[in-house]
Amino acid sequence: MSEAIFRLRNLRKEYQRRLVLDISYLEIYRGEILVVVGPNGSGKSTLLRLLNFLEPATSGEIEFMGHSIPPGAPVGLHLRRQVTMVFQQPALLNRSVLANVSYGRKVRGMPAQNGAMTRLLERLGLASLAGSHAPNLSGGERQRVALARALAFQPAVLLLDEPTANLDPYNVSLIEGLIRDLNREQGTTMVLVTHNVFQARRLGHRVAFLLNGQVVEIAPAEQFFTAPQDARTRAFLNGELVW
Amino acid sequence: MRRRRFLFAGDSAAGQPAQEEAAIDTLLQGLRQAVHLILSLDPEVLEIAGLSLRVSGTALAISVLLGVPLGAALGLRRFTGWSFLRLMLYTGMGLPPVVVGLFVYILLSRNGPLGALNAALIPRLFTPAAMITAQTLIIFPIVTGFTMAALLGVDPLLRQQLLSLGATPWQATLTLLVEARAGIAAAVAAGLGRALAEVGAVMMVGGNIAGETRVLTTAIVLETSKGNFDVAIALGLILLAMALVINFVILQLEERFFRPL
């Protein structure tokens, strides 16, 4: 787990002159699960959007798979397609579950591979819903479809923005198990944003604490939770208000 | 075109029941004559129907070619002046045809700002081109506004998520258009309906000249005013049939050809 797939250097993001992200240096290793925790408004989702190249940084540099990407520079499609995100509120196409799951493959011109799609749906407990109209699904089912459509084209990096928020324990357990299995089996790099420190401990290889757009502390999960170095991290883990 | 004047019972001194009976009889006779006119393929009726189709079809095609992309752009992007543009568009959707007719008439008249140019590309008054211009001005805001509304109805989070799944901006836009296809089909159908039904503007700028600028709606007005109800009803039925067939084609296109990616 030593090779960095992402390197962020002096990365800053401002919205209307308000600084929301200010990361001096951060490496994300190939094949790891990096969990990012932090209070609301700490810049977690902004970090994911920058990693997904959905918006440019204000300044600084993102290095991805050895390619340096300055702010505002166009990101090659082949690079952008290595990364995908599962959003907290999945917006599904007004089509069948299977059509939603196949979308990423279709835009890439990849063959349908119905057998592989069926196995993926089975794994996510969606096989019986393959022909169902996606917008009619429950919250848990929708989130599983969102995860399936992100996994269908086997991305190198999977970004997860609170993928289990508002889900029942069954769906949380199912999705967590899948994240763990996929990381182990396929070596998919994952960056997971969550408010749930227990989930962070269950899933993360490393955990980063983001506060006011800055990485306060980043450490292997066990160390992060048993021996946090920064007082603000300790306070956050103790459920205290930090700012 | 065979013309026959129908006399209402009111023209005579008959009482109320007799008047109603005569009116129903007139309508039935009119329907029979209408069917006859349609089945006999009356050349004058065909010519009027053909011009209607050409004028409204061309106006619709121009409005769709310009209005759907513009409506999609307005539905997908926000920029300075967006709210003002939407206000203008929605106001344009309710433009009274006679006001548009008056505006086009003044523009294209011999002493008007465009007519005075006497340029080859500027349509002349009392020609089908002038009628197409007027109809385009009437239905363009309708097609654009309904398309914009259809795109605004698509989940605003969807575009970013499609890009995240690896779609190019163009693929994402196409997907959103397909998602909004029912609304866009409604926009086209509404534009078509307005064009086919329009009478005020085409009467003003076309002049309802027989064999030149007479279309179904203006012919219906004329024939009704002359008491030729059979012809008027026949023309009305043809108008309805045209709307039915074209809307059927639009819906078939929406269902069969604009399949999801």
Short mmCIF file of C-alpha atoms in Angstrom, two decimals, chain A residues 49 52 54-55 77 80-81 83-95 99-100 103-108 142 146 149-150 153, chain B residues 154-182 258-261:
data_model
loop_
_atom_site.label_atom_id
_atom_site.label_comp_id
_atom_site.label_asym_id
_atom_site.label_seq_id
_atom_site.Cartn_x
_atom_site.Cartn_y
_atom_site.Cartn_z
CA ARG A 49 -15.83 16.45 -5.90
CA ASN A 52 -13.74 13.16 -9.01
CA LEU A 54 -16.31 17.39 -11.12
CA GLU A 55 -15.06 20.88 -10.33
CA LEU A 77 -11.45 11.41 -20.31
CA ARG A 80 -11.62 10.94 -15.38
CA ARG A 81 -13.17 7.56 -16.12
CA VAL A 83 -12.74 7.60 -10.78
CA THR A 84 -16.39 7.51 -9.84
CA MET A 85 -18.50 8.50 -6.91
CA VAL A 86 -21.49 7.13 -5.04
CA PHE A 87 -23.44 10.13 -3.85
CA GLN A 88 -25.37 10.45 -0.62
CA GLN A 89 -28.54 11.13 -2.60
CA PRO A 90 -28.39 9.00 -5.73
CA ALA A 91 -30.18 10.44 -8.75
CA LEU A 92 -31.27 7.50 -10.87
CA LEU A 93 -32.34 7.46 -14.49
CA ASN A 94 -36.02 7.05 -15.19
CA ARG A 95 -35.36 3.53 -16.50
CA ALA A 99 -30.32 0.13 -17.53
CA ASN A 100 -29.08 2.28 -14.64
CA TYR A 103 -25.02 3.20 -17.96
CA GLY A 104 -21.33 3.62 -17.11
CA ARG A 105 -20.39 0.73 -19.40
CA LYS A 106 -22.52 2.07 -22.25
CA VAL A 107 -21.00 5.55 -22.22
CA ARG A 108 -17.58 3.89 -22.33
CA ARG A 142 -31.68 3.05 -4.64
CA ALA A 146 -26.04 3.60 -7.16
CA ARG A 149 -23.74 1.30 -11.34
CA ALA A 150 -20.44 2.63 -9.97
CA PHE A 153 -17.21 -0.67 -15.00
CA VAL B 154 -35.18 16.43 -14.32
CA ASP B 155 -33.38 15.80 -11.01
CA PRO B 156 -30.77 18.60 -10.77
CA LEU B 157 -28.27 16.17 -9.19
CA LEU B 158 -28.41 13.84 -12.17
CA ARG B 159 -26.02 15.66 -14.50
CA GLN B 160 -23.15 15.64 -12.03
CA GLN B 161 -23.76 11.98 -11.27
CA LEU B 162 -23.73 11.07 -14.96
CA LEU B 163 -20.42 12.89 -15.37
CA SER B 164 -19.12 11.00 -12.36
CA LEU B 165 -20.11 7.75 -14.07
CA GLY B 166 -17.87 8.66 -16.97
CA ALA B 167 -20.25 10.38 -19.37
CA THR B 168 -18.78 13.15 -21.49
CA PRO B 169 -20.61 16.49 -21.14
CA TRP B 170 -22.28 15.78 -24.49
CA GLN B 171 -23.36 12.27 -23.43
CA ALA B 172 -24.70 13.67 -20.15
CA THR B 173 -26.69 16.35 -22.01
CA LEU B 174 -28.12 13.78 -24.42
CA THR B 175 -29.09 11.54 -21.52
CA LEU B 176 -30.86 14.42 -19.81
CA LEU B 177 -32.71 15.22 -23.05
CA VAL B 178 -33.81 11.60 -23.30
CA GLU B 179 -34.90 11.72 -19.65
CA ALA B 180 -37.02 14.76 -20.49
CA ARG B 181 -38.29 13.32 -23.78
CA ALA B 182 -41.94 13.12 -22.74
CA PHE B 258 -35.54 8.33 -28.63
CA ARG B 259 -34.74 5.28 -26.62
CA PRO B 260 -32.58 5.63 -23.53
CA LEU B 261 -28.82 5.38 -24.05
#
